[in-house]
Amino acid sequence: MTMLDKSAAGNAMAKGAIDIALWDALGKHLGAPIHQLLGGAVRSSIPLLWPLPSQSPEEDVEEIRKKMGEGYRTFMLKMGVERDMSREVARVRAANQFYGESRDFHLCVDPNQGWGVIECKDFLRLLSRTECRLDFIEQPLPRSTSASTFAAMHAQTLYPISLDESIMTAEDCRDALAAGIPDIVALKVSKNGGITPSQKIATLCEVNNVRILCNSMLEFGITQAATLNIALTLPHLVDCGHCFMSTLRFQDDITNFSSLISDQKEVSVPRGPGLGIEVDEEKLARLSSDSWLVS
């Protein structure tokens, strides 16, 4: 992968696919799951998170009610579209009023880089007038925001700040940690370029007492399994649900990753070698437009 990085800058997702494949091949060659190669699992399962789109407080409450009935206990309110911050704070307040007293209820918000400094300040100001529980705020400002501006915003709130799009590489992580910005870093194996660079980011966070949220794009089971194998080895995960629900949002998947998810919406340790999942070759062939055999 070092040679590939030198010859092809960027292209994290494409290189990440190769990196995951190499780890899977190594694990299968050695007859060991990837989490064992990374040092061993420190947990037997991880709870799932469920994301909610930008919608009304009433719609949030109804969706949370439904998903709690399915076993979910952590919810992420997607924001960044609405410009009126009083409406966004109303969503947080509504969720807290209905479910905030539950000890195992977790709530976070993710503006997805959608706020400017003014919106962010307004949200934090209005939120400070409430007694709402909120586990963290993820990526409220754009990736292009200066470290000094992000740090100043962080100083205005007691709520933990999670960085997602700001952390693409290990170098990004070092810079953010040096500026004292994140309390949490959102790890995405697809975004971060595979298992190897994701592990580097996780290690940097651990030595700096910064926690990890295992996040995701909309992913099939291969990438979900790659993230899971890392997550199981990390002692510094955020104490809430993580984004291993991606395959449940599809009508179908080319893997059996969903079989690792219990009715209580927890994902368990894969026991097989490599990624620890199985790929349905017939489905893969049916969905593929072309293929190459690497030997």
PDB file of C-alpha atoms in Angstrom:
ATOM      1  CA  MET A   1       0.000   0.000   0.000  1.00  0.00           C
ATOM      2  CA  THR A   2       2.967   2.333   0.576  1.00  0.00           C
ATOM      3  CA  MET A   3       3.984   1.920  -3.069  1.00  0.00           C
ATOM      4  CA  LEU A   4       0.400   2.562  -4.169  1.00  0.00           C
ATOM      5  CA  ASP A   5       0.205   5.719  -2.064  1.00  0.00           C
ATOM      6  CA  LYS A   6       3.372   7.025  -3.686  1.00  0.00           C
ATOM      7  CA  SER A   7       2.179   6.309  -7.222  1.00  0.00           C
ATOM      8  CA  ALA A   8      -1.457   7.400  -6.837  1.00  0.00           C
ATOM      9  CA  ALA A   9      -2.298  10.330  -4.559  1.00  0.00           C
ATOM     10  CA  GLY A  10      -5.790  10.525  -3.112  1.00  0.00           C
ATOM     11  CA  ASN A  11      -8.372   8.010  -4.408  1.00  0.00           C
ATOM     12  CA  ALA A  12      -8.986   6.771  -0.854  1.00  0.00           C
ATOM     13  CA  MET A  13     -12.016   4.645  -1.688  1.00  0.00           C
ATOM     14  CA  ALA A  14     -10.361   2.840  -4.591  1.00  0.00           C
ATOM     15  CA  LYS A  15      -7.199   2.154  -2.592  1.00  0.00           C
ATOM     16  CA  GLY A  16      -9.307   1.220   0.413  1.00  0.00           C
ATOM     17  CA  ALA A  17     -10.939  -1.590  -1.558  1.00  0.00           C
ATOM     18  CA  ILE A  18      -7.481  -3.013  -2.332  1.00  0.00           C
ATOM     19  CA  ASP A  19      -6.361  -2.624   1.275  1.00  0.00           C
ATOM     20  CA  ILE A  20      -9.440  -4.463   2.569  1.00  0.00           C
ATOM     21  CA  ALA A  21      -8.938  -7.247   0.037  1.00  0.00           C
ATOM     22  CA  LEU A  22      -5.302  -7.696   1.099  1.00  0.00           C
ATOM     23  CA  TRP A  23      -6.252  -7.930   4.782  1.00  0.00           C
ATOM     24  CA  ASP A  24      -8.991 -10.433   3.938  1.00  0.00           C
ATOM     25  CA  ALA A  25      -6.533 -12.521   1.899  1.00  0.00           C
ATOM     26  CA  LEU A  26      -3.955 -12.434   4.704  1.00  0.00           C
ATOM     27  CA  GLY A  27      -6.509 -13.530   7.287  1.00  0.00           C
ATOM     28  CA  LYS A  28      -7.717 -16.388   5.114  1.00  0.00           C
ATOM     29  CA  HIS A  29      -4.151 -17.477   4.382  1.00  0.00           C
ATOM     30  CA  LEU A  30      -3.390 -17.567   8.123  1.00  0.00           C
ATOM     31  CA  GLY A  31      -6.792 -18.968   9.084  1.00  0.00           C
ATOM     32  CA  ALA A  32      -7.450 -16.021  11.424  1.00  0.00           C
ATOM     33  CA  PRO A  33     -10.029 -13.205  11.558  1.00  0.00           C
ATOM     34  CA  ILE A  34      -8.713  -9.714  10.901  1.00  0.00           C
ATOM     35  CA  HIS A  35      -9.607  -8.547  14.415  1.00  0.00           C
ATOM     36  CA  GLN A  36      -7.199 -11.168  15.737  1.00  0.00           C
ATOM     37  CA  LEU A  37      -4.448  -9.918  13.422  1.00  0.00           C
ATOM     38  CA  LEU A  38      -5.067  -6.403  14.760  1.00  0.00           C
ATOM     39  CA  GLY A  39      -4.478  -7.481  18.360  1.00  0.00           C
ATOM     40  CA  GLY A  40      -7.673  -9.234  19.369  1.00  0.00           C
ATOM     41  CA  ALA A  41     -11.259  -8.300  20.159  1.00  0.00           C
ATOM     42  CA  VAL A  42     -11.855  -6.468  23.442  1.00  0.00           C
ATOM     43  CA  ARG A  43     -15.649  -6.702  23.204  1.00  0.00           C
ATOM     44  CA  SER A  44     -18.142  -9.348  22.104  1.00  0.00           C
ATOM     45  CA  SER A  45     -20.720  -7.070  20.471  1.00  0.00           C
ATOM     46  CA  ILE A  46     -21.421  -3.449  19.512  1.00  0.00           C
ATOM     47  CA  PRO A  47     -24.852  -1.736  19.542  1.00  0.00           C
ATOM     48  CA  LEU A  48     -26.189  -0.140  16.372  1.00  0.00           C
ATOM     49  CA  LEU A  49     -27.117   3.478  15.648  1.00  0.00           C
ATOM     50  CA  TRP A  50     -30.095   4.593  13.575  1.00  0.00           C
ATOM     51  CA  PRO A  51     -29.945   7.881  11.586  1.00  0.00           C
ATOM     52  CA  LEU A  52     -32.984  10.123  11.071  1.00  0.00           C
ATOM     53  CA  PRO A  53     -33.303  12.551   8.117  1.00  0.00           C
ATOM     54  CA  SER A  54     -34.084  16.255   8.380  1.00  0.00           C
ATOM     55  CA  GLN A  55     -37.733  16.274   9.415  1.00  0.00           C
ATOM     56  CA  SER A  56     -40.159  17.632  12.018  1.00  0.00           C
ATOM     57  CA  PRO A  57     -39.926  16.945  15.769  1.00  0.00           C
ATOM     58  CA  GLU A  58     -43.160  14.952  15.539  1.00  0.00           C
ATOM     59  CA  GLU A  59     -41.741  12.773  12.770  1.00  0.00           C
ATOM     60  CA  ASP A  60     -38.550  12.243  14.803  1.00  0.00           C
ATOM     61  CA  VAL A  61     -40.494  11.100  17.860  1.00  0.00           C
ATOM     62  CA  GLU A  62     -42.613   8.676  15.845  1.00  0.00           C
ATOM     63  CA  GLU A  63     -39.590   7.189  14.047  1.00  0.00           C
ATOM     64  CA  ILE A  64     -37.637   6.865  17.293  1.00  0.00           C
ATOM     65  CA  ARG A  65     -40.650   5.164  18.908  1.00  0.00           C
ATOM     66  CA  LYS A  66     -40.765   2.650  16.059  1.00  0.00           C
ATOM     67  CA  LYS A  67     -37.025   1.985  16.007  1.00  0.00           C
ATOM     68  CA  MET A  68     -36.796   1.609  19.778  1.00  0.00           C
ATOM     69  CA  GLY A  69     -39.400  -1.107  19.389  1.00  0.00           C
ATOM     70  CA  GLU A  70     -37.001  -2.805  16.965  1.00  0.00           C
ATOM     71  CA  GLY A  71     -34.141  -2.652  19.474  1.00  0.00           C
ATOM     72  CA  TYR A  72     -32.260   0.561  18.612  1.00  0.00           C
ATOM     73  CA  ARG A  73     -31.149   2.809  21.481  1.00  0.00           C
ATOM     74  CA  THR A  74     -28.900   5.359  19.704  1.00  0.00           C
ATOM     75  CA  PHE A  75     -30.246   7.920  17.235  1.00  0.00           C
ATOM     76  CA  MET A  76     -28.521  10.508  15.048  1.00  0.00           C
ATOM     77  CA  LEU A  77     -30.583  13.496  13.929  1.00  0.00           C
ATOM     78  CA  LYS A  78     -29.379  14.650  10.521  1.00  0.00           C
ATOM     79  CA  MET A  79     -29.333  18.439  10.227  1.00  0.00           C
ATOM     80  CA  GLY A  80     -27.755  21.096   8.007  1.00  0.00           C
ATOM     81  CA  VAL A  81     -30.689  21.867   5.679  1.00  0.00           C
ATOM     82  CA  GLU A  82     -32.872  23.941   8.030  1.00  0.00           C
ATOM     83  CA  ARG A  83     -31.613  27.509   8.552  1.00  0.00           C
ATOM     84  CA  ASP A  84     -33.812  28.239  11.579  1.00  0.00           C
ATOM     85  CA  MET A  85     -31.839  26.842  14.514  1.00  0.00           C
ATOM     86  CA  SER A  86     -34.803  27.118  16.861  1.00  0.00           C
ATOM     87  CA  ARG A  87     -36.487  24.378  14.809  1.00  0.00           C
ATOM     88  CA  GLU A  88     -33.408  22.167  15.035  1.00  0.00           C
ATOM     89  CA  VAL A  89     -33.177  22.640  18.799  1.00  0.00           C
ATOM     90  CA  ALA A  90     -36.893  21.813  18.975  1.00  0.00           C
ATOM     91  CA  ARG A  91     -36.066  18.403  17.464  1.00  0.00           C
ATOM     92  CA  VAL A  92     -33.486  17.751  20.183  1.00  0.00           C
ATOM     93  CA  ARG A  93     -35.908  18.901  22.868  1.00  0.00           C
ATOM     94  CA  ALA A  94     -38.754  16.739  21.552  1.00  0.00           C
ATOM     95  CA  ALA A  95     -36.607  13.610  21.497  1.00  0.00           C
ATOM     96  CA  ASN A  96     -35.398  14.342  25.028  1.00  0.00           C
ATOM     97  CA  GLN A  97     -38.900  14.964  26.357  1.00  0.00           C
ATOM     98  CA  PHE A  98     -40.110  11.612  25.108  1.00  0.00           C
ATOM     99  CA  TYR A  99     -37.055   9.427  25.650  1.00  0.00           C
ATOM    100  CA  GLY A 100     -34.349  11.395  27.452  1.00  0.00           C
ATOM    101  CA  GLU A 101     -35.014   9.842  30.872  1.00  0.00           C
ATOM    102  CA  SER A 102     -34.236   6.349  29.567  1.00  0.00           C
ATOM    103  CA  ARG A 103     -30.775   5.386  30.821  1.00  0.00           C
ATOM    104  CA  ASP A 104     -29.851   3.566  27.625  1.00  0.00           C
ATOM    105  CA  PHE A 105     -31.143   6.263  25.232  1.00  0.00           C
ATOM    106  CA  HIS A 106     -28.433   8.054  23.227  1.00  0.00           C
ATOM    107  CA  LEU A 107     -28.892  11.043  20.935  1.00  0.00           C
ATOM    108  CA  CYS A 108     -26.487  12.951  18.683  1.00  0.00           C
ATOM    109  CA  VAL A 109     -26.830  15.439  15.830  1.00  0.00           C
ATOM    110  CA  ASP A 110     -24.983  15.617  12.517  1.00  0.00           C
ATOM    111  CA  PRO A 111     -25.230  18.789  10.395  1.00  0.00           C
ATOM    112  CA  ASN A 112     -22.954  17.162   7.776  1.00  0.00           C
ATOM    113  CA  GLN A 113     -20.871  20.362   7.331  1.00  0.00           C
ATOM    114  CA  GLY A 114     -24.138  22.198   6.671  1.00  0.00           C
ATOM    115  CA  TRP A 115     -23.777  25.084   9.105  1.00  0.00           C
ATOM    116  CA  GLY A 116     -21.773  28.245   8.943  1.00  0.00           C
ATOM    117  CA  VAL A 117     -20.318  29.887  12.022  1.00  0.00           C
ATOM    118  CA  ILE A 118     -23.493  31.934  12.598  1.00  0.00           C
ATOM    119  CA  GLU A 119     -25.810  28.911  12.495  1.00  0.00           C
ATOM    120  CA  CYS A 120     -23.478  26.956  14.729  1.00  0.00           C
ATOM    121  CA  LYS A 121     -23.354  29.718  17.329  1.00  0.00           C
ATOM    122  CA  ASP A 122     -27.137  30.082  17.229  1.00  0.00           C
ATOM    123  CA  PHE A 123     -27.651  26.347  17.719  1.00  0.00           C
ATOM    124  CA  LEU A 124     -25.235  26.201  20.654  1.00  0.00           C
ATOM    125  CA  ARG A 125     -26.749  29.331  22.234  1.00  0.00           C
ATOM    126  CA  LEU A 126     -30.307  28.005  22.001  1.00  0.00           C
ATOM    127  CA  LEU A 127     -29.290  24.513  23.104  1.00  0.00           C
ATOM    128  CA  SER A 128     -27.552  25.934  26.188  1.00  0.00           C
ATOM    129  CA  ARG A 129     -30.916  27.245  27.399  1.00  0.00           C
ATOM    130  CA  THR A 130     -32.261  23.706  27.595  1.00  0.00           C
ATOM    131  CA  GLU A 131     -31.336  20.770  29.789  1.00  0.00           C
ATOM    132  CA  CYS A 132     -31.228  18.372  26.871  1.00  0.00           C
ATOM    133  CA  ARG A 133     -28.998  15.324  26.807  1.00  0.00           C
ATOM    134  CA  LEU A 134     -26.847  15.109  23.697  1.00  0.00           C
ATOM    135  CA  ASP A 135     -23.984  12.658  23.321  1.00  0.00           C
ATOM    136  CA  PHE A 136     -22.156  14.748  20.731  1.00  0.00           C
ATOM    137  CA  ILE A 137     -22.399  17.123  17.761  1.00  0.00           C
ATOM    138  CA  GLU A 138     -20.801  15.804  14.571  1.00  0.00           C
ATOM    139  CA  GLN A 139     -19.066  17.970  11.956  1.00  0.00           C
ATOM    140  CA  PRO A 140     -21.103  21.167  12.411  1.00  0.00           C
ATOM    141  CA  LEU A 141     -18.770  23.252  10.196  1.00  0.00           C
ATOM    142  CA  PRO A 142     -17.321  22.570   6.729  1.00  0.00           C
ATOM    143  CA  ARG A 143     -14.058  20.683   6.295  1.00  0.00           C
ATOM    144  CA  SER A 144     -12.532  23.910   4.903  1.00  0.00           C
ATOM    145  CA  THR A 145     -13.048  25.699   8.246  1.00  0.00           C
ATOM    146  CA  SER A 146      -9.797  26.851   9.810  1.00  0.00           C
ATOM    147  CA  ALA A 147      -8.506  25.087  12.902  1.00  0.00           C
ATOM    148  CA  SER A 148      -8.693  28.316  14.915  1.00  0.00           C
ATOM    149  CA  THR A 149     -12.365  28.858  14.015  1.00  0.00           C
ATOM    150  CA  PHE A 150     -13.238  25.258  14.850  1.00  0.00           C
ATOM    151  CA  ALA A 151     -11.352  25.479  18.133  1.00  0.00           C
ATOM    152  CA  ALA A 152     -13.141  28.720  19.062  1.00  0.00           C
ATOM    153  CA  MET A 153     -16.507  27.094  18.354  1.00  0.00           C
ATOM    154  CA  HIS A 154     -15.543  24.067  20.439  1.00  0.00           C
ATOM    155  CA  ALA A 155     -14.698  26.331  23.361  1.00  0.00           C
ATOM    156  CA  GLN A 156     -18.279  27.651  23.379  1.00  0.00           C
ATOM    157  CA  THR A 157     -19.929  24.337  24.240  1.00  0.00           C
ATOM    158  CA  LEU A 158     -19.724  21.575  26.804  1.00  0.00           C
ATOM    159  CA  TYR A 159     -21.134  19.082  24.308  1.00  0.00           C
ATOM    160  CA  PRO A 160     -18.482  16.823  22.754  1.00  0.00           C
ATOM    161  CA  ILE A 161     -17.527  17.592  19.153  1.00  0.00           C
ATOM    162  CA  SER A 162     -17.019  14.798  16.642  1.00  0.00           C
ATOM    163  CA  LEU A 163     -15.096  15.325  13.411  1.00  0.00           C
ATOM    164  CA  ASP A 164     -15.994  13.320  10.315  1.00  0.00           C
ATOM    165  CA  GLU A 165     -15.268  14.965   6.947  1.00  0.00           C
ATOM    166  CA  SER A 166     -12.409  16.943   8.500  1.00  0.00           C
ATOM    167  CA  ILE A 167     -10.540  13.676   9.116  1.00  0.00           C
ATOM    168  CA  MET A 168      -9.740  12.048   5.791  1.00  0.00           C
ATOM    169  CA  THR A 169      -6.155  10.989   6.535  1.00  0.00           C
ATOM    170  CA  ALA A 170      -3.887  10.322   9.500  1.00  0.00           C
ATOM    171  CA  GLU A 171      -2.262  13.698   8.790  1.00  0.00           C
ATOM    172  CA  ASP A 172      -5.658  15.406   9.097  1.00  0.00           C
ATOM    173  CA  CYS A 173      -6.117  13.632  12.414  1.00  0.00           C
ATOM    174  CA  ARG A 174      -2.733  14.776  13.732  1.00  0.00           C
ATOM    175  CA  ASP A 175      -3.497  18.388  12.802  1.00  0.00           C
ATOM    176  CA  ALA A 176      -6.949  18.317  14.434  1.00  0.00           C
ATOM    177  CA  LEU A 177      -5.581  16.716  17.591  1.00  0.00           C
ATOM    178  CA  ALA A 178      -2.779  19.295  17.761  1.00  0.00           C
ATOM    179  CA  ALA A 179      -5.415  22.043  17.592  1.00  0.00           C
ATOM    180  CA  GLY A 180      -7.375  20.379  20.399  1.00  0.00           C
ATOM    181  CA  ILE A 181     -10.568  20.227  18.345  1.00  0.00           C
ATOM    182  CA  PRO A 182     -12.152  16.759  18.476  1.00  0.00           C
ATOM    183  CA  ASP A 183     -13.482  14.883  21.471  1.00  0.00           C
ATOM    184  CA  ILE A 184     -14.506  12.161  19.025  1.00  0.00           C
ATOM    185  CA  VAL A 185     -13.344  11.133  15.556  1.00  0.00           C
ATOM    186  CA  ALA A 186     -15.736   9.440  13.123  1.00  0.00           C
ATOM    187  CA  LEU A 187     -13.937   6.526  11.535  1.00  0.00           C
ATOM    188  CA  LYS A 188     -15.084   5.453   8.058  1.00  0.00           C
ATOM    189  CA  VAL A 189     -13.044   2.723   6.422  1.00  0.00           C
ATOM    190  CA  SER A 190     -14.320   3.764   2.982  1.00  0.00           C
ATOM    191  CA  LYS A 191     -13.551   7.458   3.496  1.00  0.00           C
ATOM    192  CA  ASN A 192     -10.253   6.858   5.273  1.00  0.00           C
ATOM    193  CA  GLY A 193      -8.826   4.510   2.643  1.00  0.00           C
ATOM    194  CA  GLY A 194      -9.102   1.032   4.119  1.00  0.00           C
ATOM    195  CA  ILE A 195      -8.169  -0.844   7.260  1.00  0.00           C
ATOM    196  CA  THR A 196      -4.497   0.211   7.426  1.00  0.00           C
ATOM    197  CA  PRO A 197      -5.004   4.017   7.468  1.00  0.00           C
ATOM    198  CA  SER A 198      -8.118   3.689   9.631  1.00  0.00           C
ATOM    199  CA  GLN A 199      -6.098   1.783  12.210  1.00  0.00           C
ATOM    200  CA  LYS A 200      -3.485   4.561  12.201  1.00  0.00           C
ATOM    201  CA  ILE A 201      -6.186   7.151  12.877  1.00  0.00           C
ATOM    202  CA  ALA A 202      -7.652   5.032  15.671  1.00  0.00           C
ATOM    203  CA  THR A 203      -4.222   4.675  17.289  1.00  0.00           C
ATOM    204  CA  LEU A 204      -3.584   8.421  17.145  1.00  0.00           C
ATOM    205  CA  CYS A 205      -6.921   9.006  18.861  1.00  0.00           C
ATOM    206  CA  GLU A 206      -6.238   6.441  21.573  1.00  0.00           C
ATOM    207  CA  VAL A 207      -2.905   7.961  22.618  1.00  0.00           C
ATOM    208  CA  ASN A 208      -4.577  11.401  22.719  1.00  0.00           C
ATOM    209  CA  ASN A 209      -7.606  10.218  24.770  1.00  0.00           C
ATOM    210  CA  VAL A 210     -10.004  10.924  21.906  1.00  0.00           C
ATOM    211  CA  ARG A 211     -12.847   8.469  21.370  1.00  0.00           C
ATOM    212  CA  ILE A 212     -13.918   6.765  18.143  1.00  0.00           C
ATOM    213  CA  LEU A 213     -17.336   6.598  16.517  1.00  0.00           C
ATOM    214  CA  CYS A 214     -17.499   3.903  13.841  1.00  0.00           C
ATOM    215  CA  ASN A 215     -19.439   5.673  11.127  1.00  0.00           C
ATOM    216  CA  SER A 216     -20.330   4.583   7.610  1.00  0.00           C
ATOM    217  CA  MET A 217     -21.396   5.568   4.151  1.00  0.00           C
ATOM    218  CA  LEU A 218     -24.226   3.524   2.634  1.00  0.00           C
ATOM    219  CA  GLU A 219     -22.169   0.327   2.459  1.00  0.00           C
ATOM    220  CA  PHE A 220     -22.483  -3.329   1.578  1.00  0.00           C
ATOM    221  CA  GLY A 221     -21.336  -5.925   4.078  1.00  0.00           C
ATOM    222  CA  ILE A 222     -17.708  -6.049   2.920  1.00  0.00           C
ATOM    223  CA  THR A 223     -16.948  -2.522   4.120  1.00  0.00           C
ATOM    224  CA  GLN A 224     -19.148  -2.940   7.193  1.00  0.00           C
ATOM    225  CA  ALA A 225     -17.183  -6.074   8.124  1.00  0.00           C
ATOM    226  CA  ALA A 226     -13.881  -4.245   7.618  1.00  0.00           C
ATOM    227  CA  THR A 227     -14.963  -1.512  10.021  1.00  0.00           C
ATOM    228  CA  LEU A 228     -16.310  -4.059  12.492  1.00  0.00           C
ATOM    229  CA  ASN A 229     -13.013  -5.940  12.636  1.00  0.00           C
ATOM    230  CA  ILE A 230     -11.269  -2.715  13.645  1.00  0.00           C
ATOM    231  CA  ALA A 231     -14.000  -1.618  16.059  1.00  0.00           C
ATOM    232  CA  LEU A 232     -13.895  -4.840  18.036  1.00  0.00           C
ATOM    233  CA  THR A 233     -10.245  -4.181  18.939  1.00  0.00           C
ATOM    234  CA  LEU A 234     -10.711  -0.576  20.122  1.00  0.00           C
ATOM    235  CA  PRO A 235     -11.048   0.164  23.853  1.00  0.00           C
ATOM    236  CA  HIS A 236     -11.904   3.810  23.177  1.00  0.00           C
ATOM    237  CA  LEU A 237     -15.190   3.530  21.281  1.00  0.00           C
ATOM    238  CA  VAL A 238     -17.886   6.064  22.141  1.00  0.00           C
ATOM    239  CA  ASP A 239     -20.324   4.547  24.643  1.00  0.00           C
ATOM    240  CA  CYS A 240     -23.323   4.474  22.319  1.00  0.00           C
ATOM    241  CA  GLY A 241     -24.491   2.781  19.131  1.00  0.00           C
ATOM    242  CA  HIS A 242     -22.326   2.706  16.008  1.00  0.00           C
ATOM    243  CA  CYS A 243     -23.121   2.662  12.290  1.00  0.00           C
ATOM    244  CA  PHE A 244     -23.361  -1.028  11.510  1.00  0.00           C
ATOM    245  CA  MET A 245     -26.933  -0.759  10.223  1.00  0.00           C
ATOM    246  CA  SER A 246     -26.048  -0.057   6.598  1.00  0.00           C
ATOM    247  CA  THR A 247     -27.002  -3.444   5.151  1.00  0.00           C
ATOM    248  CA  LEU A 248     -30.359  -3.231   6.940  1.00  0.00           C
ATOM    249  CA  ARG A 249     -31.174  -0.150   4.866  1.00  0.00           C
ATOM    250  CA  PHE A 250     -30.837  -2.064   1.588  1.00  0.00           C
ATOM    251  CA  GLN A 251     -33.285  -4.506   0.074  1.00  0.00           C
ATOM    252  CA  ASP A 252     -30.400  -6.923  -0.448  1.00  0.00           C
ATOM    253  CA  ASP A 253     -26.655  -7.382   0.055  1.00  0.00           C
ATOM    254  CA  ILE A 254     -23.961  -9.470  -1.597  1.00  0.00           C
ATOM    255  CA  THR A 255     -22.807 -10.748   1.815  1.00  0.00           C
ATOM    256  CA  ASN A 256     -24.266 -12.346   4.931  1.00  0.00           C
ATOM    257  CA  PHE A 257     -23.139  -9.475   7.196  1.00  0.00           C
ATOM    258  CA  SER A 258     -26.692  -8.906   8.436  1.00  0.00           C
ATOM    259  CA  SER A 259     -26.644 -12.369  10.001  1.00  0.00           C
ATOM    260  CA  LEU A 260     -24.223 -10.957  12.613  1.00  0.00           C
ATOM    261  CA  ILE A 261     -26.901  -8.483  13.810  1.00  0.00           C
ATOM    262  CA  SER A 262     -29.174  -9.639  16.630  1.00  0.00           C
ATOM    263  CA  ASP A 263     -32.820  -8.745  17.261  1.00  0.00           C
ATOM    264  CA  GLN A 264     -31.506  -6.429  19.998  1.00  0.00           C
ATOM    265  CA  LYS A 265     -29.686  -4.504  17.229  1.00  0.00           C
ATOM    266  CA  GLU A 266     -26.194  -5.462  18.302  1.00  0.00           C
ATOM    267  CA  VAL A 267     -23.545  -6.748  15.907  1.00  0.00           C
ATOM    268  CA  SER A 268     -21.407  -9.638  17.120  1.00  0.00           C
ATOM    269  CA  VAL A 269     -17.871 -10.863  16.508  1.00  0.00           C
ATOM    270  CA  PRO A 270     -17.306 -12.532  13.107  1.00  0.00           C
ATOM    271  CA  ARG A 271     -15.611 -15.880  13.741  1.00  0.00           C
ATOM    272  CA  GLY A 272     -14.436 -16.844  10.262  1.00  0.00           C
ATOM    273  CA  PRO A 273     -11.007 -16.042   8.793  1.00  0.00           C
ATOM    274  CA  GLY A 274     -10.303 -12.711   7.127  1.00  0.00           C
ATOM    275  CA  LEU A 275     -13.329 -10.428   7.178  1.00  0.00           C
ATOM    276  CA  GLY A 276     -15.345 -13.273   8.667  1.00  0.00           C
ATOM    277  CA  ILE A 277     -18.260 -13.017   6.248  1.00  0.00           C
ATOM    278  CA  GLU A 278     -19.354 -14.831   3.113  1.00  0.00           C
ATOM    279  CA  VAL A 279     -19.884 -13.274  -0.324  1.00  0.00           C
ATOM    280  CA  ASP A 280     -22.711 -14.567  -2.503  1.00  0.00           C
ATOM    281  CA  GLU A 281     -20.816 -15.105  -5.757  1.00  0.00           C
ATOM    282  CA  GLU A 282     -24.001 -15.486  -7.814  1.00  0.00           C
ATOM    283  CA  LYS A 283     -25.377 -12.139  -6.605  1.00  0.00           C
ATOM    284  CA  LEU A 284     -22.008 -10.511  -7.195  1.00  0.00           C
ATOM    285  CA  ALA A 285     -21.846 -11.824 -10.755  1.00  0.00           C
ATOM    286  CA  ARG A 286     -25.412 -10.683 -11.445  1.00  0.00           C
ATOM    287  CA  LEU A 287     -24.731  -7.151 -10.206  1.00  0.00           C
ATOM    288  CA  SER A 288     -21.294  -6.777 -11.827  1.00  0.00           C
ATOM    289  CA  SER A 289     -20.767  -5.167 -15.218  1.00  0.00           C
ATOM    290  CA  ASP A 290     -17.246  -6.574 -15.553  1.00  0.00           C
ATOM    291  CA  SER A 291     -14.713  -8.574 -13.541  1.00  0.00           C
ATOM    292  CA  TRP A 292     -11.008  -9.390 -13.366  1.00  0.00           C
ATOM    293  CA  LEU A 293      -9.219 -12.313 -11.772  1.00  0.00           C
ATOM    294  CA  VAL A 294      -6.146 -11.327  -9.757  1.00  0.00           C
ATOM    295  CA  SER A 295      -3.749 -14.165  -8.990  1.00  0.00           C
TER     296      SER A 295
END
